[in-house]
């Protein structure tokens, strides 16, 4: 079946503009994660959804970043007043429901959206 | 907080050489440990995992053993191939943390003929 898809694959914007990045998870996956990968670094956690609600948004760097998942499937990461430091690859991953302590469901990653802020 | 430290790259090996990529971690709880791989032009893929101490994860000839006493999860392969050229990420997920992953900085492996 289809994997996680992300659109656009590339986004170039100017400093101060607003951007939206979209993630389509694997069908039936209730957990959805956003990560950010800067050049030469590993992915860093931003936010995690279980269904429609944000279960953990502790990784969002500031209030310019916001994410939604209104119907428990597609998610949109929104960045206001973009800054050059926001330039990175934004990764989305999805998995089956978290099974609790001691369990793990594999996260499947999308190809990412490369955001460049000029 | 939780963190993962892995050896810097790039690592360049000849085909059929032995590979070790070191990974150590610190965790606030009891972690599960992972190796992810990113092949050129592709997304992150789970390579192997171990969810408790002394477990050995293995896949595609790669192995890693969860060593709680040394807080390590080193990746090994006995004979690398050119097709193993990729970036390898060590990662952890702490129980009760919603399965969010904490990654190391990645190690680029180049295998030459």
Short mmCIF file of N, CA and C in Angstrom, two decimals, chain A residues 33 35 37 40-45 48 56 58-59 91 95-111, chain B residues 6 30 32 34 36 38 41-47 49 51 87 89 93-106:
data_model
loop_
_atom_site.label_atom_id
_atom_site.label_comp_id
_atom_site.label_asym_id
_atom_site.label_seq_id
_atom_site.Cartn_x
_atom_site.Cartn_y
_atom_site.Cartn_z
N UNK A 33 3.72 11.85 13.71
CA UNK A 33 4.83 12.59 14.30
C UNK A 33 5.40 13.57 13.26
N UNK A 35 9.01 15.75 12.66
CA UNK A 35 10.40 15.96 13.05
C UNK A 35 11.00 17.00 12.12
N UNK A 37 14.83 18.08 10.48
CA UNK A 37 16.21 17.66 10.29
C UNK A 37 17.01 18.78 9.64
N UNK A 40 23.19 18.07 8.28
CA UNK A 40 24.24 17.42 9.06
C UNK A 40 23.81 16.95 10.44
N UNK A 41 22.52 17.02 10.72
CA UNK A 41 22.02 16.63 12.04
C UNK A 41 21.02 15.49 11.91
N UNK A 42 20.71 14.87 13.03
CA UNK A 42 19.64 13.89 13.05
C UNK A 42 18.30 14.58 13.20
N UNK A 43 17.23 13.88 12.88
CA UNK A 43 15.90 14.47 13.06
C UNK A 43 15.64 14.83 14.51
N UNK A 44 14.94 15.95 14.72
CA UNK A 44 14.54 16.38 16.06
C UNK A 44 13.03 16.38 16.15
N UNK A 45 12.52 15.83 17.22
CA UNK A 45 11.08 15.73 17.44
C UNK A 45 10.45 17.10 17.58
N UNK A 48 3.66 15.29 18.35
CA UNK A 48 3.10 13.95 18.18
C UNK A 48 1.58 14.03 18.37
N UNK A 56 1.73 15.46 22.50
CA UNK A 56 3.01 15.98 22.99
C UNK A 56 3.51 16.99 21.97
N UNK A 58 6.00 19.22 22.87
CA UNK A 58 7.13 19.78 23.60
C UNK A 58 8.32 20.14 22.70
N UNK A 59 8.34 19.61 21.49
CA UNK A 59 9.46 19.89 20.59
C UNK A 59 9.27 21.11 19.71
N UNK A 91 10.18 16.27 8.41
CA UNK A 91 9.80 14.87 8.22
C UNK A 91 8.52 14.57 8.98
N UNK A 95 2.44 5.80 12.68
CA UNK A 95 2.51 4.44 13.19
C UNK A 95 1.13 4.02 13.69
N UNK A 96 0.99 2.75 13.97
CA UNK A 96 -0.20 2.27 14.62
C UNK A 96 -0.25 2.85 16.04
N UNK A 97 -1.34 2.67 16.71
CA UNK A 97 -1.52 3.25 18.03
C UNK A 97 -0.41 2.82 18.97
N UNK A 98 0.05 3.77 19.75
CA UNK A 98 1.04 3.48 20.77
C UNK A 98 0.49 2.41 21.71
N UNK A 99 1.28 1.36 21.95
CA UNK A 99 0.78 0.23 22.71
C UNK A 99 1.11 0.33 24.19
N UNK A 100 1.69 1.43 24.60
CA UNK A 100 1.92 1.62 26.02
C UNK A 100 3.29 1.15 26.47
N UNK A 101 3.49 1.15 27.77
CA UNK A 101 4.79 0.86 28.36
C UNK A 101 5.34 -0.47 27.85
N UNK A 102 6.58 -0.42 27.40
CA UNK A 102 7.25 -1.63 26.93
C UNK A 102 6.95 -2.02 25.51
N UNK A 103 5.99 -1.35 24.89
CA UNK A 103 5.65 -1.71 23.52
C UNK A 103 6.19 -0.69 22.53
N UNK A 104 6.18 -1.06 21.30
CA UNK A 104 6.64 -0.14 20.27
C UNK A 104 6.02 -0.50 18.95
N UNK A 105 5.47 0.50 18.28
CA UNK A 105 5.01 0.32 16.91
C UNK A 105 5.91 1.11 15.99
N UNK A 106 6.41 0.49 14.95
CA UNK A 106 7.37 1.12 14.06
C UNK A 106 6.81 2.38 13.45
N UNK A 107 7.62 3.42 13.42
CA UNK A 107 7.28 4.65 12.74
C UNK A 107 7.76 4.57 11.30
N UNK A 108 6.88 4.90 10.37
CA UNK A 108 7.20 4.91 8.95
C UNK A 108 7.32 6.37 8.52
N UNK A 109 8.43 6.69 7.92
CA UNK A 109 8.73 8.07 7.58
C UNK A 109 8.39 8.39 6.14
N UNK A 110 7.95 9.63 5.94
CA UNK A 110 7.77 10.15 4.60
C UNK A 110 9.09 10.68 4.05
N UNK A 111 9.08 11.13 2.79
CA UNK A 111 10.30 11.59 2.15
C UNK A 111 10.75 12.98 2.61
N UNK B 6 26.75 9.32 18.54
CA UNK B 6 27.30 8.31 17.64
C UNK B 6 28.53 8.85 16.95
N UNK B 30 13.49 3.92 30.70
CA UNK B 30 14.00 2.68 30.11
C UNK B 30 13.77 2.75 28.60
N UNK B 32 13.89 1.96 24.43
CA UNK B 32 14.07 1.05 23.32
C UNK B 32 15.08 1.71 22.39
N UNK B 34 17.23 1.84 18.53
CA UNK B 34 16.99 1.62 17.11
C UNK B 34 18.19 2.06 16.29
N UNK B 36 18.28 3.46 12.35
CA UNK B 36 17.59 3.82 11.12
C UNK B 36 18.64 4.05 10.04
N UNK B 38 19.25 5.78 6.04
CA UNK B 38 18.76 6.66 4.98
C UNK B 38 19.64 6.47 3.75
N UNK B 41 18.72 9.59 -1.57
CA UNK B 41 17.48 9.90 -2.26
C UNK B 41 16.24 9.24 -1.68
N UNK B 42 16.38 8.56 -0.56
CA UNK B 42 15.24 7.86 0.03
C UNK B 42 14.96 8.37 1.45
N UNK B 43 13.81 7.98 1.98
CA UNK B 43 13.44 8.37 3.34
C UNK B 43 14.05 7.45 4.38
N UNK B 44 13.91 7.84 5.64
CA UNK B 44 14.40 7.04 6.76
C UNK B 44 13.67 5.71 6.84
N UNK B 45 14.46 4.66 7.07
CA UNK B 45 13.87 3.32 7.23
C UNK B 45 14.42 2.70 8.50
N UNK B 46 13.56 1.99 9.21
CA UNK B 46 14.02 1.25 10.37
C UNK B 46 14.88 0.07 9.91
N UNK B 47 16.09 -0.02 10.46
CA UNK B 47 16.99 -1.12 10.11
C UNK B 47 16.86 -2.25 11.12
N UNK B 49 16.00 -3.04 15.72
CA UNK B 49 15.65 -2.49 17.03
C UNK B 49 15.88 -3.52 18.12
N UNK B 51 14.41 -3.83 22.34
CA UNK B 51 13.54 -3.16 23.30
C UNK B 51 13.90 -3.42 24.75
N UNK B 87 23.43 6.81 5.16
CA UNK B 87 23.63 7.46 6.45
C UNK B 87 22.87 6.64 7.50
N UNK B 89 21.52 6.23 11.45
CA UNK B 89 21.15 7.00 12.64
C UNK B 89 20.82 6.05 13.78
N UNK B 93 13.84 5.57 22.13
CA UNK B 93 12.48 5.96 22.49
C UNK B 93 12.26 5.51 23.92
N UNK B 94 11.85 6.44 24.77
CA UNK B 94 11.68 6.11 26.18
C UNK B 94 10.26 5.65 26.44
N UNK B 95 10.13 4.58 27.17
CA UNK B 95 8.83 4.04 27.52
C UNK B 95 7.99 5.10 28.22
N UNK B 96 6.77 5.26 27.77
CA UNK B 96 5.89 6.26 28.34
C UNK B 96 6.01 7.60 27.66
N UNK B 97 6.89 7.70 26.69
CA UNK B 97 7.12 8.96 26.00
C UNK B 97 6.39 9.08 24.69
N UNK B 98 5.38 8.24 24.47
CA UNK B 98 4.61 8.33 23.24
C UNK B 98 5.34 7.82 22.04
N UNK B 99 6.43 7.12 22.25
CA UNK B 99 7.23 6.56 21.15
C UNK B 99 7.96 7.60 20.34
N UNK B 100 8.05 8.85 20.81
CA UNK B 100 8.84 9.81 20.03
C UNK B 100 10.29 9.39 20.07
N UNK B 101 10.97 9.62 18.96
CA UNK B 101 12.34 9.19 18.80
C UNK B 101 13.32 10.33 19.04
N UNK B 102 14.42 10.00 19.72
CA UNK B 102 15.56 10.91 19.87
C UNK B 102 16.70 10.32 19.05
N UNK B 103 17.19 11.08 18.10
CA UNK B 103 18.20 10.60 17.15
C UNK B 103 19.59 11.13 17.46
N UNK B 104 20.60 10.35 17.05
CA UNK B 104 21.95 10.87 16.98
C UNK B 104 22.13 11.69 15.71
N UNK B 105 23.33 12.19 15.50
CA UNK B 105 23.58 13.08 14.38
C UNK B 105 23.78 12.35 13.05
N UNK B 106 23.90 11.03 13.10
CA UNK B 106 24.05 10.26 11.88
C UNK B 106 25.51 10.02 11.52
#
